[in-house]
Coordinates of N, CA, C and O and ligand atoms in Angstrom, one line a residue:
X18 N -161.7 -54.5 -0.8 CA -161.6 -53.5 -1.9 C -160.2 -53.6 -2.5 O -159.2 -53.3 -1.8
X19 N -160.1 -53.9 -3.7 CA -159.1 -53.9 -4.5 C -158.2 -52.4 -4.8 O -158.8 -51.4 -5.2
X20 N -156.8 -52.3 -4.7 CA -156.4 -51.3 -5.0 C -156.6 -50.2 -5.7 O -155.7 -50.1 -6.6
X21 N -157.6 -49.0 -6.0 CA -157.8 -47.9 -6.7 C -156.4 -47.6 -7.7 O -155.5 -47.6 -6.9
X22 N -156.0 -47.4 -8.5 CA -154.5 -46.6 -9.1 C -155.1 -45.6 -10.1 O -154.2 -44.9 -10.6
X23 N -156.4 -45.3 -10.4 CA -156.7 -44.2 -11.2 C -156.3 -43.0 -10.3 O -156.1 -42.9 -9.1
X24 N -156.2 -41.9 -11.2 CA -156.1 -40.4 -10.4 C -157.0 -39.9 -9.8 O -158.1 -39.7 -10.4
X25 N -157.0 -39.3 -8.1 CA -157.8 -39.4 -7.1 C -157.9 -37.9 -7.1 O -156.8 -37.3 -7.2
X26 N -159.3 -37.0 -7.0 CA -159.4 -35.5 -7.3 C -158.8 -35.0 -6.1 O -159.1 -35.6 -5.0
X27 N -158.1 -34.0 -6.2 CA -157.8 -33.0 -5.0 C -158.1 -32.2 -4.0 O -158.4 -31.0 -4.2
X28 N -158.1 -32.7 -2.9 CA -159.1 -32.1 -2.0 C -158.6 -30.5 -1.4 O -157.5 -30.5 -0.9
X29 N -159.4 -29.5 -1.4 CA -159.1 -28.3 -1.1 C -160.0 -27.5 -0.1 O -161.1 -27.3 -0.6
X30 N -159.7 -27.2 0.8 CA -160.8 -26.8 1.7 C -161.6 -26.0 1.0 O -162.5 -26.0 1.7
X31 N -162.0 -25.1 -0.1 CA -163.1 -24.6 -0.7 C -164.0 -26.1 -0.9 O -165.3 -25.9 -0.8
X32 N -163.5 -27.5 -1.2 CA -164.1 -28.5 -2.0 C -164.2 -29.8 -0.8 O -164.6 -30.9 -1.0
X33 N -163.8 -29.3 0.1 CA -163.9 -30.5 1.5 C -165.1 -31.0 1.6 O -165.3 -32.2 1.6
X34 N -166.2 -30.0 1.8 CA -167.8 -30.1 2.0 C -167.9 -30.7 0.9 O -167.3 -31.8 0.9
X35 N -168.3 -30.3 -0.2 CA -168.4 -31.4 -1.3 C -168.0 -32.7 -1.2 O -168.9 -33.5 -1.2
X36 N -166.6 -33.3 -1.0 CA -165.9 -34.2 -1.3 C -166.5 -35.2 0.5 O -166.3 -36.4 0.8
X37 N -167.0 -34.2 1.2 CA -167.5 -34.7 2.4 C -168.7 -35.5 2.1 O -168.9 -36.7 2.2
X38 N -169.7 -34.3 1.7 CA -170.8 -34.9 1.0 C -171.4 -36.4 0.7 O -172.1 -37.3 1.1
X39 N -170.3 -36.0 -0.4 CA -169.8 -37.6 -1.7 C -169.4 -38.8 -0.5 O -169.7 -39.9 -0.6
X40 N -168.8 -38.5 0.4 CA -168.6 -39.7 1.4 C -169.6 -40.1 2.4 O -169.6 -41.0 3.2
X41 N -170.7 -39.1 2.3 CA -171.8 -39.5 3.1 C -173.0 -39.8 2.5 O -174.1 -39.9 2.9
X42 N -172.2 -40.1 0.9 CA -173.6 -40.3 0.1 C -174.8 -39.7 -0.1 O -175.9 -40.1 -0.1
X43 N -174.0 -37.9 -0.2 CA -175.1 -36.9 -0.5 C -174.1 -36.2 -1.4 O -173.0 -36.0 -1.2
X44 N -174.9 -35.7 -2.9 CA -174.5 -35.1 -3.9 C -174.5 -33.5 -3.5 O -175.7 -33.0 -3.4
X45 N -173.6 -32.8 -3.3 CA -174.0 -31.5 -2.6 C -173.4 -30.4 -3.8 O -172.4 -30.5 -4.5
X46 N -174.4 -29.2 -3.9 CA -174.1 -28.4 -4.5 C -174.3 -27.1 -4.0 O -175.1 -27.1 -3.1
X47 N -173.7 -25.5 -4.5 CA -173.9 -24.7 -4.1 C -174.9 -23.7 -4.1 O -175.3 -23.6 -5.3
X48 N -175.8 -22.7 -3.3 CA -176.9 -21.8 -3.7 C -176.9 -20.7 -3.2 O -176.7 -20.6 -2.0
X49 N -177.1 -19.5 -4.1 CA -176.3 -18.3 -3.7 C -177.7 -17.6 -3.1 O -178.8 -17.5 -3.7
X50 N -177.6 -17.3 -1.7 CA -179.1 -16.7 -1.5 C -179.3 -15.6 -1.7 O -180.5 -15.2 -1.6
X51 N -178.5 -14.8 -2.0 CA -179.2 -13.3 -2.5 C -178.9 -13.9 -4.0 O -177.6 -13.8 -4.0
X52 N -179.2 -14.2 -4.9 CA -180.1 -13.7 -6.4 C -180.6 -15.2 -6.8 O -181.3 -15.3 -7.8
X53 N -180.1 -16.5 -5.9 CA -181.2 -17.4 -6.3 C -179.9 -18.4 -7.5 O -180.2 -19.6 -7.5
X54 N -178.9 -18.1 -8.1 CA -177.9 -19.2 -9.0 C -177.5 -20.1 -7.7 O -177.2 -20.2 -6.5
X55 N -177.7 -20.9 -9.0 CA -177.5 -22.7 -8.5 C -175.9 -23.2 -8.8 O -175.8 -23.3 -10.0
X56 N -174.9 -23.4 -8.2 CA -173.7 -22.9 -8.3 C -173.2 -24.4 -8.7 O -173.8 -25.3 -8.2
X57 N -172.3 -24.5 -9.3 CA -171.6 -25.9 -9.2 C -170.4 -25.7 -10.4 O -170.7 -25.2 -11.5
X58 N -169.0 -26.1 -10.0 CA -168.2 -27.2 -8.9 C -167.9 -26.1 -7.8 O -167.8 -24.9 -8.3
X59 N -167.7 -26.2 -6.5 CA -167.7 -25.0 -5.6 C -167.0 -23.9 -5.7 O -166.1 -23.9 -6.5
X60 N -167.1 -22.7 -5.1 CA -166.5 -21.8 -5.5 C -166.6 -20.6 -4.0 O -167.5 -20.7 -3.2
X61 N -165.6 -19.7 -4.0 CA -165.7 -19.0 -2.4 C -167.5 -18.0 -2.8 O -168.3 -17.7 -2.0
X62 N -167.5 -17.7 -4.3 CA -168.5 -16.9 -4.4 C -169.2 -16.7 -5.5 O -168.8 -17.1 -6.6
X63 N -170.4 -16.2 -5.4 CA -171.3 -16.1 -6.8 C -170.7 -15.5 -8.0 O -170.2 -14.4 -8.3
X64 N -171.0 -16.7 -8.6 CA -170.3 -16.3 -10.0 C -171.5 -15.3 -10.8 O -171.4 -15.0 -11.9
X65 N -172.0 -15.1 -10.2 CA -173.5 -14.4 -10.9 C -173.4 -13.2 -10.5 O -173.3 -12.4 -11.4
X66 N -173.6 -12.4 -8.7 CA -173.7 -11.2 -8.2 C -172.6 -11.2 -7.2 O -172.7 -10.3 -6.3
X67 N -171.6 -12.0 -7.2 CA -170.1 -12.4 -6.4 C -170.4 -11.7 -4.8 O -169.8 -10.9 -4.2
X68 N -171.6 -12.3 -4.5 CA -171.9 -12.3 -2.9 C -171.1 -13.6 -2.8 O -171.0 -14.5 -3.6
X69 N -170.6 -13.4 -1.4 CA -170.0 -14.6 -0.3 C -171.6 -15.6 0.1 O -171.4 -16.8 0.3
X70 N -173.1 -15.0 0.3 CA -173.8 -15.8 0.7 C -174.4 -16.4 0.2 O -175.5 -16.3 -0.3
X71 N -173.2 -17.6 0.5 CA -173.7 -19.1 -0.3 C -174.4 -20.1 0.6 O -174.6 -19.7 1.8
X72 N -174.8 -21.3 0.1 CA -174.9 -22.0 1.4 C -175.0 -23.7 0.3 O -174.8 -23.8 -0.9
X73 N -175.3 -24.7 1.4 CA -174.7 -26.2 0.4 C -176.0 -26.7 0.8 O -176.3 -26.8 2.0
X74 N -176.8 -27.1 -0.3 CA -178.0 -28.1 -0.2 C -177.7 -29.3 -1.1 O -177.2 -29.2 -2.3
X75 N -178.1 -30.4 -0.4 CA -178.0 -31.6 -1.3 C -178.7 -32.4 -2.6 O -179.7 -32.9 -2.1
X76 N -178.7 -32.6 -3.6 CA -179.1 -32.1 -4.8 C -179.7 -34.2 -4.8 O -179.0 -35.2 -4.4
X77 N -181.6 -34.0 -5.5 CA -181.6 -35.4 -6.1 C -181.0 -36.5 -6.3 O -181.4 -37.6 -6.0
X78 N -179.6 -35.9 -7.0 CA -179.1 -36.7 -7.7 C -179.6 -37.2 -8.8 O -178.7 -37.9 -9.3
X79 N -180.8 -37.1 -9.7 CA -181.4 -37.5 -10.4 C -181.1 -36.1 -11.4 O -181.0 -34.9 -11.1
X80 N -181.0 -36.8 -12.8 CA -180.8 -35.9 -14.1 C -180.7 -36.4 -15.3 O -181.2 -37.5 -15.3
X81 N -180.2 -36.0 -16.3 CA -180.0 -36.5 -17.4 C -179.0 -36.8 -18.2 O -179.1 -35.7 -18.8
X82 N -178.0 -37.5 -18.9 CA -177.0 -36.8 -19.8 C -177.3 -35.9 -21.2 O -178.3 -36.0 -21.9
X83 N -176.4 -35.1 -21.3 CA -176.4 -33.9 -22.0 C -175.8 -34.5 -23.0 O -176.5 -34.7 -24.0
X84 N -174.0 -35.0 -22.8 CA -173.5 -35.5 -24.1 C -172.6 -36.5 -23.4 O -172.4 -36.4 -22.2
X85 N -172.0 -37.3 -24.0 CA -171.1 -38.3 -23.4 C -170.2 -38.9 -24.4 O -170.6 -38.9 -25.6
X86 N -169.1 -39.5 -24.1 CA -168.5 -40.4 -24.8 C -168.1 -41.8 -24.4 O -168.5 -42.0 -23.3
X87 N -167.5 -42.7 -24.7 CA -167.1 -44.0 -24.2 C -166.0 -44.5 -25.2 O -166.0 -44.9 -26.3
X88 N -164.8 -44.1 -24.0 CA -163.7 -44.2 -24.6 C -163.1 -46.2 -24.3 O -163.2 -47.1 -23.4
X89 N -162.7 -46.0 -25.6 CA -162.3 -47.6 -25.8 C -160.8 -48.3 -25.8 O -160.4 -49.4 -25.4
X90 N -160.1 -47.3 -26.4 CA -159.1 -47.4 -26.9 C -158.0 -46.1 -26.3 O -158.6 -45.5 -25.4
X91 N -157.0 -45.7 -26.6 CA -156.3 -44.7 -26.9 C -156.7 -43.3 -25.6 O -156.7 -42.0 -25.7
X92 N -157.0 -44.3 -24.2 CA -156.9 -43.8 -23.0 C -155.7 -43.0 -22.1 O -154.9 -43.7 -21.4
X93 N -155.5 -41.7 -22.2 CA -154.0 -41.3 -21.3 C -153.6 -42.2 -20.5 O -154.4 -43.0 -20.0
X94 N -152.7 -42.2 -20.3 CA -152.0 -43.5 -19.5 C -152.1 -43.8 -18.0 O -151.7 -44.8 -17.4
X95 N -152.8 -42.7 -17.4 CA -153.5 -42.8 -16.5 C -154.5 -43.7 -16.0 O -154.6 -44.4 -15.0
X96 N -155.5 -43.2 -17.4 CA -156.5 -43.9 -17.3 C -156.6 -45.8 -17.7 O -157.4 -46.6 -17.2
X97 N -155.4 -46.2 -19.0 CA -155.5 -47.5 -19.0 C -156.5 -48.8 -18.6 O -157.2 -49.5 -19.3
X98 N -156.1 -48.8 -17.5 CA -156.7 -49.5 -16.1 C -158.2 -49.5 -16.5 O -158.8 -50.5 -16.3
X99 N -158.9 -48.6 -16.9 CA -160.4 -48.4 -16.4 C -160.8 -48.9 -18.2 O -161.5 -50.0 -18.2
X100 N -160.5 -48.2 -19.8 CA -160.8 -48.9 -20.2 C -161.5 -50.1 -20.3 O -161.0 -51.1 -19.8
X101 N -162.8 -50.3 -21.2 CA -163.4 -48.8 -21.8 C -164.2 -48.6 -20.2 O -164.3 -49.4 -19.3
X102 N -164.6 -47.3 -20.3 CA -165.1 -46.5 -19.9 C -166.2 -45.0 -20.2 O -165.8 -44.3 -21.0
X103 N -167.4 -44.8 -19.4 CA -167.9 -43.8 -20.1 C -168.0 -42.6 -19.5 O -168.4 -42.5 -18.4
X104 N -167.6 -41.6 -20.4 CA -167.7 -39.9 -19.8 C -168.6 -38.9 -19.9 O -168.6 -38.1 -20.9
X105 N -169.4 -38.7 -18.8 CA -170.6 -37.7 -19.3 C -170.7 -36.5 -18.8 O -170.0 -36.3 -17.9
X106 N -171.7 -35.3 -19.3 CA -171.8 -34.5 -19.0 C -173.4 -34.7 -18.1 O -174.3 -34.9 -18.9
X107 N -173.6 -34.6 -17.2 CA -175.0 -34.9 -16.4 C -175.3 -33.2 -16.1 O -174.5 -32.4 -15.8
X108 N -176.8 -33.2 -16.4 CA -177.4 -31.9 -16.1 C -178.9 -32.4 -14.9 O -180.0 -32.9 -15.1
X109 N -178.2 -32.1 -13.8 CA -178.7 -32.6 -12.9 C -180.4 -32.0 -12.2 O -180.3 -30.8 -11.9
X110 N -181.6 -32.5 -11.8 CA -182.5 -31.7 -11.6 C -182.3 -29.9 -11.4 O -182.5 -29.1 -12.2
X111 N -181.9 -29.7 -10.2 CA -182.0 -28.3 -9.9 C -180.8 -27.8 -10.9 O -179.9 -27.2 -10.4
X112 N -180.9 -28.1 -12.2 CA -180.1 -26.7 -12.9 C -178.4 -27.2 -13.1 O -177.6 -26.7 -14.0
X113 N -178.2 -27.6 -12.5 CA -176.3 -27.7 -12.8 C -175.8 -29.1 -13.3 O -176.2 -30.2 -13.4
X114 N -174.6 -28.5 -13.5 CA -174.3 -29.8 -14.6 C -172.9 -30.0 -14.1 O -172.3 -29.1 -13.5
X115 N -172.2 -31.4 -14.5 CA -171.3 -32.1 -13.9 C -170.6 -33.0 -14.9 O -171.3 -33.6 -15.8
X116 N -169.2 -33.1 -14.7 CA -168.7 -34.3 -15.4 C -168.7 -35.2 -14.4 O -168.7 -34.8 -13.3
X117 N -168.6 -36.7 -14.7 CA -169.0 -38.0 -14.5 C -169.0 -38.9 -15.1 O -169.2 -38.7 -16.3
X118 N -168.8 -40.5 -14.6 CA -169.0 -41.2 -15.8 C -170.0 -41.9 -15.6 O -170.8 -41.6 -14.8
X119 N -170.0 -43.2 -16.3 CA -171.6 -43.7 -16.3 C -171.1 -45.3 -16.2 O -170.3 -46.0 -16.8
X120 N -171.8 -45.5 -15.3 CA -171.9 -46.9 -14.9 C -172.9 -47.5 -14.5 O -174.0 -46.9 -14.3
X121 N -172.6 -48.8 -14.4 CA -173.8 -49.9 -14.4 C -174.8 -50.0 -15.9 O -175.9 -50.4 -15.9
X122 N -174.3 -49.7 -16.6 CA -175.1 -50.2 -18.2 C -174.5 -51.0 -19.3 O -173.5 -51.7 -19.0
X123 N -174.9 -50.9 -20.5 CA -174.3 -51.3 -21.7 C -174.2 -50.0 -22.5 O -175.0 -49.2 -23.0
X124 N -172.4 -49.9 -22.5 CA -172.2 -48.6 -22.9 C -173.2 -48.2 -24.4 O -173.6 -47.0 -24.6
X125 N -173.4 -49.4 -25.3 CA -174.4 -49.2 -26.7 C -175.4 -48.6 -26.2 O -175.8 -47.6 -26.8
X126 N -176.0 -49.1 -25.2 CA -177.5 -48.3 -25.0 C -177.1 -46.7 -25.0 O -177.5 -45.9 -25.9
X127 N -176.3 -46.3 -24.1 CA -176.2 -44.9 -23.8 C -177.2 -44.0 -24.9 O -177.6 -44.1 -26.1
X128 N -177.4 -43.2 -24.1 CA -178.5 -41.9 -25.5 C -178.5 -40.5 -24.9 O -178.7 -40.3 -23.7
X129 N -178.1 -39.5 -25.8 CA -177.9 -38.5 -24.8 C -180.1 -38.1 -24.1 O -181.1 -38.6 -24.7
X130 N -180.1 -37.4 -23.3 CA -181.6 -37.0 -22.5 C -181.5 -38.2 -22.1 O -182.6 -38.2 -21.5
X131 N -181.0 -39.7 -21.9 CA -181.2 -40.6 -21.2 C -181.7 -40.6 -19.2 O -180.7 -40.5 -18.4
X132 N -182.3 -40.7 -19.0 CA -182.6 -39.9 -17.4 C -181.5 -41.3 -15.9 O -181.4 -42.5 -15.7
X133 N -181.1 -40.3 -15.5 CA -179.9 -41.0 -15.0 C -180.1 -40.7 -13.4 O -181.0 -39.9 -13.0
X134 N -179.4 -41.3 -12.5 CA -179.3 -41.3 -10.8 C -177.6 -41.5 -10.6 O -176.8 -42.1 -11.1
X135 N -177.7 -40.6 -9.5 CA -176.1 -41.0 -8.9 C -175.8 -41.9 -8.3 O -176.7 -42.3 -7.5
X136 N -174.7 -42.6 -8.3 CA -174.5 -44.0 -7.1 C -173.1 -42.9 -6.6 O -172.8 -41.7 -6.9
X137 N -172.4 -44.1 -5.4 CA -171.5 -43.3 -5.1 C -170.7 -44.4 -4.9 O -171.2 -45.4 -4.5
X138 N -169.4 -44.1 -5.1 CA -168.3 -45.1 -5.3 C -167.5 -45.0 -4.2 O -167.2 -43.8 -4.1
X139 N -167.1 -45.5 -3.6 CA -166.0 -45.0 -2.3 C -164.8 -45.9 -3.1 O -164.9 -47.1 -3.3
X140 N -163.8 -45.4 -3.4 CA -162.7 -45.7 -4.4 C -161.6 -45.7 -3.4 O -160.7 -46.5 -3.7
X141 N -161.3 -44.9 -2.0 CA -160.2 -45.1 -1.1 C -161.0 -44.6 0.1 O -162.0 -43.9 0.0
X142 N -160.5 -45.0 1.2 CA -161.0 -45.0 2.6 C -161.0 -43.6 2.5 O -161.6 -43.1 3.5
X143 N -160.5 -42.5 1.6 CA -161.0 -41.0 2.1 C -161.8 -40.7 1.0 O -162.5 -39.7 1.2
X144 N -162.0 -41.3 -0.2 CA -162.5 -40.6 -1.3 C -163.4 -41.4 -2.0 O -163.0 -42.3 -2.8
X145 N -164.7 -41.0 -1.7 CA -166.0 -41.4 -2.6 C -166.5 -40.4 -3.6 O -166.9 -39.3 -3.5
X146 N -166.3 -41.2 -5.0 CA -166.7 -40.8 -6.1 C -168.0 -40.4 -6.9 O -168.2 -41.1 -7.8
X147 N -168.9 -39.5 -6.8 CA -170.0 -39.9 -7.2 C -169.9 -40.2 -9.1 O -169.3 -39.5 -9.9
X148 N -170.5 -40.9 -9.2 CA -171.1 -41.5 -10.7 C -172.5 -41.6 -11.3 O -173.5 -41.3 -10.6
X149 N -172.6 -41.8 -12.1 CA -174.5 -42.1 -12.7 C -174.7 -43.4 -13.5 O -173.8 -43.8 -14.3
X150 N -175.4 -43.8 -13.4 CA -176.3 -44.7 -13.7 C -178.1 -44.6 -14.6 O -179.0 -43.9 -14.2
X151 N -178.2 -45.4 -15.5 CA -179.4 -45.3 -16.0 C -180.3 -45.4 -14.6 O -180.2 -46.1 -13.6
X152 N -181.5 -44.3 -14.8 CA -182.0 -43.9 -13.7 C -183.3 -45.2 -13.5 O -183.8 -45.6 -14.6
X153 N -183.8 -45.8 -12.3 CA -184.5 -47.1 -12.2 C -185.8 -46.7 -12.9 O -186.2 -45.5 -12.9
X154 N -186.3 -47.7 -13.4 CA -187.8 -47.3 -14.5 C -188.9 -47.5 -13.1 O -190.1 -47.4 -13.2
Ligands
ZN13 ZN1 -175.7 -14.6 -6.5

C-alpha cells in the first residue's frame, strides 16, 4: 500500500463504532428506537425526540446519488494529490444520506439518481474509507 497523504477523518468515541464499522466492511448507521429516525453521521442523541435510545444497524450500502461534482482543477491544497476526483451526496436505501466520493467509473458518465454500492477503501492500517461506486447491473 502506497503512502495515503490526503486528510484522514477524526476519530471520536461518539464516531469509533462507525469508523469501526467501515474497517470491518460494514456501512453502519444510527436508529432511534423510540420514534423510528434513521440517524446519520452519529450523534449521542435523536435529533428528532433527543432520546439517548439509539442503537447501530448496518445499512445495504446500496443507494443513489442526489448531486455530485468532479473536481478537476483548483483542488485545496490538500487535496492536490487525488485530482480529478468525484464528490457526492449518496442517499442511501434506508433513508440517510452521506458525503463520499465516487469511484471505479468514468467521471462523464456520472448522472445524478444514478444507483450506486459502497466499496471500502482501507487508506491507513486504522482507517477504512467507505466510497461508492456505479452499483453492478
Ligand atoms: Zn427519536
Amino acid at each position: 500500500m502506497s503512502e495515503y497523504t490526503l486528510p484522514l477523518p477524526v476519530m471520536t468515541t461518539l464516531s469509533k463504532e462507525y469508523w469501526d464499522g467501515c474497517k470491518a466492511e460494514r456501512l453502519l448507521y444510527q436508529h432511534c428506537r423510540n420514534c423510528d429516525e434513521v440517524i446519520f453521521f452519529p450523534k449521542y442523541l435523536c435529533p428528532n425526540c433527543m432520546s439517548h435510545d439509539l442503537e447501530w444497524l448496518q445499512s445495504s450500502g446500496r443507494g443513489k446519488i442526489l448531486t455530485f461534482t468532479v473536481t478537476y482543477e483548483s483542488a485545496p491544497p490538500a487535496f492536490y494529490a487525488a485530482v480529478p476526483y468525484a464528490v457526492a451526496i449518496i442517499e442511501l436505501e434506508e433513508g440517510f444520506r452521506m458525503m463520499s466520493n465516487l469511484v471505479e467509473c468514468d467521471f462523464e458518465e456520472l448522472e445524478c439518481e444514478m444507483p450506486v454500492e459502497v466499496v471500502f477503501d482501507a487508506v491507513t492500517d486504522e482507517v477504512t474509507l467507505p466510497k461508492f461506486r456505479p452499483a453492478a447491473k
